[in-house]
Short mmCIF file of C-alpha atoms and ligand atoms in Angstrom, two decimals:
data_model
loop_
_atom_site.label_atom_id
_atom_site.label_comp_id
_atom_site.label_asym_id
_atom_site.label_seq_id
_atom_site.Cartn_x
_atom_site.Cartn_y
_atom_site.Cartn_z
CA UNK A 1 111.48 131.40 94.51
CA UNK A 2 114.78 129.69 95.06
CA UNK A 3 114.69 126.57 97.14
CA UNK A 4 117.31 125.08 99.40
CA UNK A 5 119.75 122.69 97.77
CA UNK A 6 118.05 119.47 98.91
CA UNK A 7 114.72 120.66 97.54
CA UNK A 8 116.24 121.80 94.23
CA UNK A 9 117.87 118.43 93.71
CA UNK A 10 114.56 116.62 93.95
CA UNK A 11 112.51 119.06 91.88
CA UNK A 12 114.73 120.79 89.30
CA UNK A 13 114.07 119.59 85.78
CA UNK A 14 111.05 117.50 86.73
CA UNK A 15 107.99 118.13 84.65
CA UNK A 16 105.45 120.47 86.17
CA UNK A 17 103.01 120.18 83.30
CA UNK A 18 103.51 116.80 81.64
CA UNK A 19 100.21 116.02 79.85
CA UNK A 20 99.97 112.59 81.53
CA UNK A 21 100.68 113.96 85.01
CA UNK A 22 103.87 111.87 85.22
CA UNK A 23 105.67 112.64 88.48
CA UNK A 24 109.09 111.74 87.09
CA UNK A 25 110.62 112.95 83.82
CA UNK A 26 109.59 110.36 81.22
CA UNK A 27 112.00 108.62 78.86
CA UNK A 28 111.26 110.00 75.42
CA UNK A 29 112.89 107.26 73.37
CA UNK A 30 112.86 108.97 70.01
CA UNK A 31 115.56 110.24 67.66
CA UNK A 32 113.47 112.91 65.94
CA UNK A 33 110.35 115.05 66.42
CA UNK A 34 107.52 115.83 64.01
CA UNK A 35 107.48 119.25 62.47
CA UNK A 36 104.17 121.02 61.86
CA UNK A 37 105.62 122.90 58.92
CA UNK A 38 109.12 122.80 57.44
CA UNK A 39 111.38 124.31 60.08
CA UNK A 40 108.66 124.62 62.72
CA UNK A 41 108.45 122.26 65.66
CA UNK A 42 107.01 122.13 69.15
CA UNK A 43 110.35 122.86 70.85
CA UNK A 44 112.35 119.80 69.82
CA UNK A 45 113.72 118.98 66.37
CA UNK A 46 116.36 116.27 66.42
CA UNK A 47 117.52 114.40 69.49
CA UNK A 48 121.23 115.22 69.05
CA UNK A 49 120.34 118.90 69.53
CA UNK A 50 117.95 118.39 72.43
CA UNK A 51 115.33 115.99 73.73
CA UNK A 52 112.97 116.24 76.70
CA UNK A 53 114.69 113.73 78.99
CA UNK A 54 118.06 115.37 78.41
CA UNK A 55 116.51 118.78 78.89
CA UNK A 56 115.19 117.67 82.31
CA UNK A 57 118.62 116.37 83.28
CA UNK A 58 120.34 119.56 82.08
CA UNK A 59 118.06 121.72 84.21
CA UNK A 60 118.73 119.52 87.18
CA UNK A 61 122.52 119.66 86.65
CA UNK A 62 122.42 123.46 86.47
CA UNK A 63 120.44 123.61 89.71
CA UNK A 64 122.88 121.27 91.45
CA UNK A 65 125.70 123.78 90.89
CA UNK A 66 123.50 126.81 91.53
CA UNK A 67 123.95 127.96 87.93
CA UNK A 68 121.82 128.89 84.90
CA UNK A 69 123.00 126.46 82.24
CA UNK A 70 123.67 122.73 82.16
CA UNK A 71 124.79 120.57 79.28
CA UNK A 72 124.74 116.79 79.40
CA UNK A 73 127.27 114.65 77.54
CA UNK A 74 127.75 110.95 76.81
CA UNK A 75 130.64 110.68 79.27
CA UNK A 76 132.91 112.81 81.41
CA UNK A 77 135.52 112.67 78.65
CA UNK A 78 132.96 113.96 76.11
CA UNK A 79 132.30 116.92 78.45
CA UNK A 80 136.04 117.61 78.77
CA UNK A 81 136.31 117.41 74.98
CA UNK A 82 133.42 119.88 74.78
CA UNK A 83 135.20 122.47 76.93
CA UNK A 84 138.49 122.12 75.03
CA UNK A 85 136.62 122.46 71.71
CA UNK A 86 136.23 126.17 72.43
CA UNK A 87 140.01 126.62 72.05
CA UNK A 88 142.08 127.04 68.92
CA UNK A 89 145.64 126.47 67.72
CA UNK A 90 148.12 128.56 69.71
CA UNK A 91 146.00 128.70 72.83
CA UNK A 92 147.53 127.60 76.15
CA UNK A 93 146.05 125.82 79.16
CA UNK A 94 147.35 125.72 82.70
CA UNK A 95 146.27 122.53 84.43
CA UNK A 96 146.45 120.75 87.77
CA UNK A 97 149.29 118.17 87.46
CA UNK A 98 147.82 115.18 89.29
CA UNK A 99 144.59 115.02 87.39
CA UNK A 100 142.32 112.33 86.01
CA UNK A 101 144.43 110.12 83.72
CA UNK A 102 141.93 110.41 80.87
CA UNK A 103 142.03 114.22 81.05
CA UNK A 104 145.83 114.14 80.92
CA UNK A 105 145.63 111.79 77.93
CA UNK A 106 143.18 113.89 75.88
CA UNK A 107 145.22 117.05 76.63
CA UNK A 108 148.63 115.67 75.75
CA UNK A 109 147.76 113.06 73.11
CA UNK A 110 144.78 114.60 71.35
CA UNK A 111 144.50 118.41 71.75
CA UNK A 112 148.29 118.87 71.67
CA UNK A 113 148.16 117.54 68.06
CA UNK A 114 146.15 120.64 67.11
CA UNK A 115 148.75 123.00 68.54
CA UNK A 116 147.13 123.67 71.91
CA UNK A 117 149.75 123.84 74.65
CA UNK A 118 149.50 122.64 78.25
CA UNK A 119 151.49 123.45 81.36
CA UNK A 120 150.95 121.19 84.37
CA UNK A 121 151.47 122.70 87.82
CA UNK A 122 150.95 121.77 91.47
CA UNK A 123 147.70 123.78 91.77
CA UNK A 124 147.74 123.55 95.55
CA UNK A 125 150.11 126.52 95.13
CA UNK A 126 148.37 129.71 93.89
CA UNK A 127 151.83 131.12 93.03
CA UNK A 128 152.60 128.14 90.78
CA UNK A 129 149.32 128.73 88.95
CA UNK A 130 149.95 132.48 88.60
CA UNK A 131 153.51 131.92 87.33
CA UNK A 132 152.35 129.47 84.62
CA UNK A 133 149.84 131.88 83.04
CA UNK A 134 151.11 133.58 79.87
CA UNK A 135 149.51 135.80 77.26
CA UNK A 136 148.23 132.85 75.21
CA UNK A 137 146.62 131.21 78.25
CA UNK A 138 142.86 130.79 77.79
CA UNK A 139 141.93 128.17 80.40
CA UNK A 140 142.89 127.25 83.92
CA UNK A 141 141.93 123.57 84.47
CA UNK A 142 141.50 122.64 88.10
CA UNK A 143 140.65 119.31 89.68
CA UNK A 144 140.12 119.54 93.41
CA UNK A 145 140.38 117.25 95.31
CA UNK A 146 142.93 116.05 92.80
CA UNK A 147 143.28 112.51 91.55
CA UNK A 148 144.69 110.34 93.01
CA UNK A 149 146.58 112.41 95.65
CA UNK A 150 143.61 114.42 96.97
CA UNK A 151 145.41 117.74 96.94
CA UNK A 152 143.18 120.77 97.37
CA UNK A 153 143.29 123.89 95.21
CA UNK A 154 142.05 127.18 96.56
CA UNK A 155 139.41 127.80 93.89
CA UNK A 156 138.60 131.37 94.97
CA UNK A 157 142.23 132.48 94.93
CA UNK A 158 143.09 130.77 91.64
CA UNK A 159 139.92 131.95 89.87
CA UNK A 160 140.69 135.52 90.99
CA UNK A 161 144.22 135.36 89.53
CA UNK A 162 142.89 133.76 86.33
CA UNK A 163 140.13 136.35 85.87
CA UNK A 164 142.58 139.23 86.37
CA UNK A 165 144.60 137.80 83.44
CA UNK A 166 141.61 137.13 81.15
CA UNK A 167 141.68 133.38 81.73
CA UNK A 168 138.57 131.23 82.25
CA UNK A 169 138.62 128.82 85.19
CA UNK A 170 137.24 125.30 84.82
CA UNK A 171 136.79 123.01 87.84
CA UNK A 172 136.30 119.28 87.42
CA UNK A 173 133.99 118.81 90.39
CA UNK A 174 133.54 115.05 90.02
CA UNK A 175 135.28 114.09 93.28
CA UNK A 176 133.67 116.71 95.51
CA UNK A 177 130.21 116.89 93.94
CA UNK A 178 128.06 120.03 94.36
CA UNK A 179 126.96 118.71 97.74
CA UNK A 180 130.43 119.42 99.14
CA UNK A 181 131.71 122.23 96.88
CA UNK A 182 130.17 124.80 94.47
CA UNK A 183 132.94 126.11 92.23
CA UNK A 184 130.78 128.64 90.36
CA UNK A 185 129.87 130.30 93.66
CA UNK A 186 133.61 130.39 94.39
CA UNK A 187 134.40 132.22 91.14
CA UNK A 188 134.89 129.48 88.53
CA UNK A 189 133.45 130.04 85.02
CA UNK A 190 132.76 126.39 84.20
CA UNK A 191 132.20 123.18 86.10
CA UNK A 192 132.78 119.79 84.53
CA UNK A 193 131.48 116.43 85.87
CA UNK A 194 131.80 112.83 85.11
CA UNK A 195 128.21 112.10 86.12
CA UNK A 196 129.24 108.44 85.80
CA UNK A 197 130.53 108.80 89.35
CA UNK A 198 128.63 110.26 92.33
CA UNK A 199 125.84 112.10 90.51
CA UNK A 200 124.56 108.86 88.96
CA UNK A 201 126.12 106.94 91.79
CA UNK A 202 125.18 103.37 90.98
CA UNK A 203 127.88 102.25 88.47
CA UNK A 204 125.26 101.60 85.83
CA UNK A 205 125.77 104.29 83.20
CA UNK A 206 128.29 106.77 81.76
CA UNK A 207 127.63 110.48 81.57
CA UNK A 208 129.24 113.90 81.66
CA UNK A 209 128.22 117.50 82.24
CA UNK A 210 129.30 121.10 81.77
CA UNK A 211 127.68 123.76 83.87
CA UNK A 212 128.03 127.55 83.59
CA UNK A 213 126.46 130.93 84.32
CA UNK A 214 128.08 132.61 81.30
CA UNK A 215 125.59 132.97 78.38
CA UNK A 216 128.32 133.43 75.73
CA UNK A 217 130.24 130.35 76.90
CA UNK A 218 127.01 128.40 77.07
CA UNK A 219 126.09 129.33 73.50
CA UNK A 220 129.51 128.18 72.24
CA UNK A 221 129.38 124.95 74.22
CA UNK A 222 125.85 124.20 73.07
CA UNK A 223 126.92 124.74 69.45
CA UNK A 224 129.89 122.33 69.83
CA UNK A 225 127.80 119.79 71.77
CA UNK A 226 125.45 119.54 68.78
CA UNK A 227 128.21 119.76 66.17
CA UNK A 228 130.28 116.98 67.77
CA UNK A 229 127.38 114.82 68.90
CA UNK A 230 128.76 113.09 72.03
CA UNK A 231 125.36 113.27 73.72
CA UNK A 232 123.66 110.84 76.12
CA UNK A 233 120.58 108.90 75.11
CA UNK A 234 117.24 109.20 76.92
CA UNK A 235 117.74 106.09 79.08
CA UNK A 236 121.10 107.33 80.35
CA UNK A 237 119.64 110.75 81.11
CA UNK A 238 116.82 109.13 83.05
CA UNK A 239 119.21 107.04 85.15
CA UNK A 240 121.47 110.01 85.95
CA UNK A 241 118.49 112.16 86.87
CA UNK A 242 117.24 109.36 89.09
CA UNK A 243 120.63 109.06 90.78
CA UNK A 244 120.92 112.81 91.34
CA UNK A 245 117.84 112.80 93.59
CA UNK A 246 119.67 110.88 96.31
CA UNK A 247 123.09 112.56 95.83
CA UNK A 248 122.86 114.59 98.99
CA UNK A 249 121.88 111.65 101.18
CA UNK A 250 124.46 109.36 99.62
CA UNK A 251 127.27 111.87 100.11
CA UNK A 252 126.60 111.94 103.87
CA UNK A 253 127.29 108.20 104.20
CA UNK A 254 130.07 108.21 101.63
CA UNK A 255 131.92 110.91 103.59
CA UNK A 256 131.33 109.34 107.02
CA UNK A 257 132.67 106.02 105.79
CA UNK A 258 135.71 107.69 104.22
CA UNK A 259 136.52 109.64 107.38
CA UNK A 260 136.53 106.42 109.43
CA UNK A 261 138.57 104.58 106.82
CA UNK A 262 141.16 107.37 106.67
CA UNK A 263 141.53 107.29 110.46
CA UNK A 264 141.86 103.49 110.45
CA UNK A 265 144.53 103.58 107.74
CA UNK A 266 146.52 106.42 109.41
CA UNK A 267 146.87 104.31 112.50
CA UNK A 268 147.92 101.15 110.60
CA UNK A 269 151.55 100.07 110.75
CA UNK A 270 151.58 98.69 107.16
CA UNK A 271 150.55 102.05 105.73
CA UNK A 272 153.26 104.60 104.99
CA UNK A 273 151.03 107.58 104.26
CA UNK A 274 147.36 108.42 103.90
CA UNK A 275 146.10 111.11 101.51
CA UNK A 276 142.81 112.52 102.68
CA UNK A 277 142.03 116.22 103.15
CA UNK A 278 139.85 115.41 106.16
CA UNK A 279 142.84 114.42 108.25
CA UNK A 280 143.89 117.29 110.50
CA UNK A 281 147.58 116.91 109.60
CA UNK A 282 146.93 116.74 105.85
CA UNK A 283 148.68 119.70 104.13
CA UNK A 284 145.38 120.56 102.35
CA UNK A 285 143.17 120.36 105.43
CA UNK A 286 142.79 124.12 106.08
CA UNK A 287 141.86 124.97 102.48
CA UNK A 288 139.51 121.99 102.28
CA UNK A 289 137.78 123.09 105.45
CA UNK A 290 137.22 126.56 103.98
CA UNK A 291 135.83 125.54 100.60
CA UNK A 292 134.13 122.19 101.17
CA UNK A 293 131.34 121.22 103.54
CA UNK A 294 132.94 117.77 104.07
CA UNK A 295 136.08 116.12 102.73
CA UNK A 296 134.81 113.69 100.14
CA UNK A 297 134.91 109.91 99.98
CA UNK A 298 138.12 109.14 98.08
CA UNK A 299 141.03 108.09 100.25
CA UNK A 300 144.43 107.17 98.85
CA UNK A 301 147.26 105.54 100.71
CA UNK A 302 150.80 104.33 100.17
CA UNK A 303 151.49 100.85 101.36
CA UNK A 304 154.83 100.33 102.98
CA UNK A 305 155.49 97.70 100.28
CA UNK A 306 157.05 96.89 96.90
CA UNK A 307 155.09 96.78 93.63
CA UNK A 308 154.81 92.99 93.91
CA UNK A 309 153.54 93.17 97.50
CA UNK A 310 151.10 95.88 96.49
CA UNK A 311 149.70 93.70 93.72
CA UNK A 312 149.43 90.83 96.22
CA UNK A 313 147.53 93.13 98.56
CA UNK A 314 144.96 93.84 95.82
CA UNK A 315 144.36 90.06 95.47
CA UNK A 316 143.70 89.62 99.19
CA UNK A 317 140.95 92.24 99.34
CA UNK A 318 137.54 90.54 99.12
CA UNK A 319 134.62 92.88 99.79
CA UNK A 320 136.00 95.87 97.92
CA UNK A 321 135.79 95.59 94.13
CA UNK A 322 139.02 96.12 92.23
CA UNK A 323 137.79 98.40 89.44
CA UNK A 324 138.36 101.67 87.64
CA UNK A 325 135.87 104.39 88.53
CA UNK A 326 134.55 105.71 91.81
CA UNK A 327 131.49 107.21 93.44
CA UNK A 328 129.43 104.04 93.45
CA UNK A 329 127.14 102.66 96.16
CA UNK A 330 129.66 99.77 96.13
CA UNK A 331 133.10 100.31 97.54
CA UNK A 332 135.72 100.26 94.77
CA UNK A 333 139.50 100.36 94.94
CA UNK A 334 142.24 100.63 92.38
CA UNK A 335 145.97 100.61 91.85
CA UNK A 336 146.48 103.95 89.99
CA UNK A 337 149.94 103.10 88.56
CA UNK A 338 148.58 100.12 86.61
CA UNK A 339 144.95 101.20 86.21
CA UNK A 340 143.58 104.78 86.19
CA UNK A 341 147.01 106.38 85.62
CA UNK A 342 148.64 103.71 83.47
CA UNK A 343 148.45 106.07 80.46
CA UNK A 344 150.68 108.57 82.30
CA UNK A 345 154.41 107.90 81.64
CA UNK A 346 156.17 106.28 84.66
CA UNK A 347 158.64 109.23 85.00
CA UNK A 348 155.72 111.70 85.06
CA UNK A 349 153.87 109.56 87.61
CA UNK A 350 156.89 109.47 89.85
CA UNK A 351 157.51 113.20 89.51
CA UNK A 352 153.91 113.90 90.50
CA UNK A 353 154.12 111.52 93.47
CA UNK A 354 152.00 108.61 92.26
CA UNK A 355 154.06 105.71 93.60
CA UNK A 356 153.82 102.03 92.60
CA UNK A 357 152.48 101.22 96.09
CA UNK A 358 149.63 103.75 95.97
CA UNK A 359 146.10 102.46 96.46
CA UNK A 360 143.00 104.61 95.85
CA UNK A 361 139.78 103.82 97.67
CA UNK A 362 136.28 104.97 96.78
CA UNK A 363 134.25 104.42 99.93
CA UNK A 364 130.81 103.06 99.14
CA UNK A 365 127.66 102.90 101.24
CA UNK A 366 128.26 99.53 102.96
CA UNK A 367 128.62 99.18 106.72
CA UNK A 368 132.02 100.67 107.42
CA UNK A 369 132.90 97.93 109.91
CA UNK A 370 132.89 95.41 107.08
CA UNK A 371 134.94 97.70 104.87
CA UNK A 372 137.56 98.19 107.60
CA UNK A 373 137.69 94.51 108.50
CA UNK A 374 138.33 93.53 104.91
CA UNK A 375 141.25 96.00 104.50
CA UNK A 376 142.57 94.95 107.91
CA UNK A 377 142.86 91.27 106.97
CA UNK A 378 144.50 92.12 103.62
CA UNK A 379 146.97 94.49 105.32
CA UNK A 380 147.79 91.90 108.01
CA UNK A 381 148.72 89.37 105.31
CA UNK A 382 150.85 91.97 103.53
CA UNK A 383 152.70 92.62 106.77
CA UNK A 384 153.22 88.90 107.50
CA UNK A 385 154.53 88.41 103.93
CA UNK A 386 157.12 91.16 104.56
CA UNK A 387 158.22 89.82 107.88
CA UNK A 388 158.74 86.37 106.33
CA UNK A 389 160.84 87.86 103.57
CA UNK A 390 163.10 89.93 105.83
CA UNK A 391 163.49 87.13 108.39
C1 PLP B 401 135.94 109.46 85.56
C2 PLP B 401 136.43 110.86 85.51
C3 PLP B 401 136.42 111.58 84.31
C4 PLP B 401 135.99 110.95 83.01
O1 PLP B 401 134.65 110.58 83.00
P1 PLP B 401 134.03 109.36 82.15
O2 PLP B 401 132.60 109.43 82.52
O3 PLP B 401 134.71 108.10 82.61
O4 PLP B 401 134.33 109.63 80.73
C5 PLP B 401 136.83 112.90 84.35
N1 PLP B 401 137.24 113.47 85.49
C6 PLP B 401 137.27 112.80 86.66
C7 PLP B 401 137.75 113.50 87.88
C8 PLP B 401 136.88 111.49 86.71
O5 PLP B 401 136.93 110.82 87.87
#
């Protein structure tokens, strides 16, 4: 029997027949498992290969994306590394251009060393994606909503083009979460997550995931996961599994808060532009409405201000925490040009549209009135500072 999503999230991976009757998946804090005879064990051998707490998490992750196979990693970057490990010298990847800074860094500074080539395109255009595919292309790497400009890629259309050219589609679904968007159901071959963000949701551990329905891909990824060894420990798996149970509920509040924040910012005179696919006049709104159930909880905006004024703005914000990362119960904000995207060269940042006055918000679960009031007072001071300077 297949359950509805909210039921799956609570039950998938939880032990039905634990000998103690434990209602939650226990933390098996062990590195190795006894063998009854050389080479024979009761299902687990060595904890890098598999262990029960990770197994429970992996089943839960697969269920979240409505897929057969889940693999848990020590971080989102370890999961991205896992996917790219299936490539070889001479292979080519087409990727979203405004993507997670760490993904851009591992592509261009690490995998490029091994002769893997990357082409970055504005993946909100299916034509741009199709034009970039060549005969060596093996992967199409999509991040939607993108980071930090919240552009939306039409997953169905891009995955169809990729498949017709023998290219596998990967979607980094960290921003949307499976509550809002299920890439595998839309035609993607692989989903990647930084479970550090919404799936865990409490800013208290790192984790990553790869999810797929493809048995051959799964077998390869499982082999590399064990060979490379960037796996999460039992405690981390427990925390992520615990977080996942409330993902659906948390996303409701995250999205409601973000919608109200986006509307507040759009109406503010000190804000030049708001990037949020939930706004009706956002260029990505129609596609977002088709493929997501809600619009997510990351909102970016350009201040009508210089770099110095933007940095001053970040000092005036009190309730929001200035920090890398996102998807926490606590509201976080960052200045991409000097934080999450500092590893991207300034010319590339500018070409992609990441300005020095861009601020990225991750709406938490606080009362939105407090969140708005805090931004309002910081924006008012920014505006007064400007008026003083021009007067
Ligand atoms: C944070 C993040 C990652 C990297 O995950 P870590 O857990 O920090 O290693 C990858 N993709 C996206 C979209 C992210 O936000």
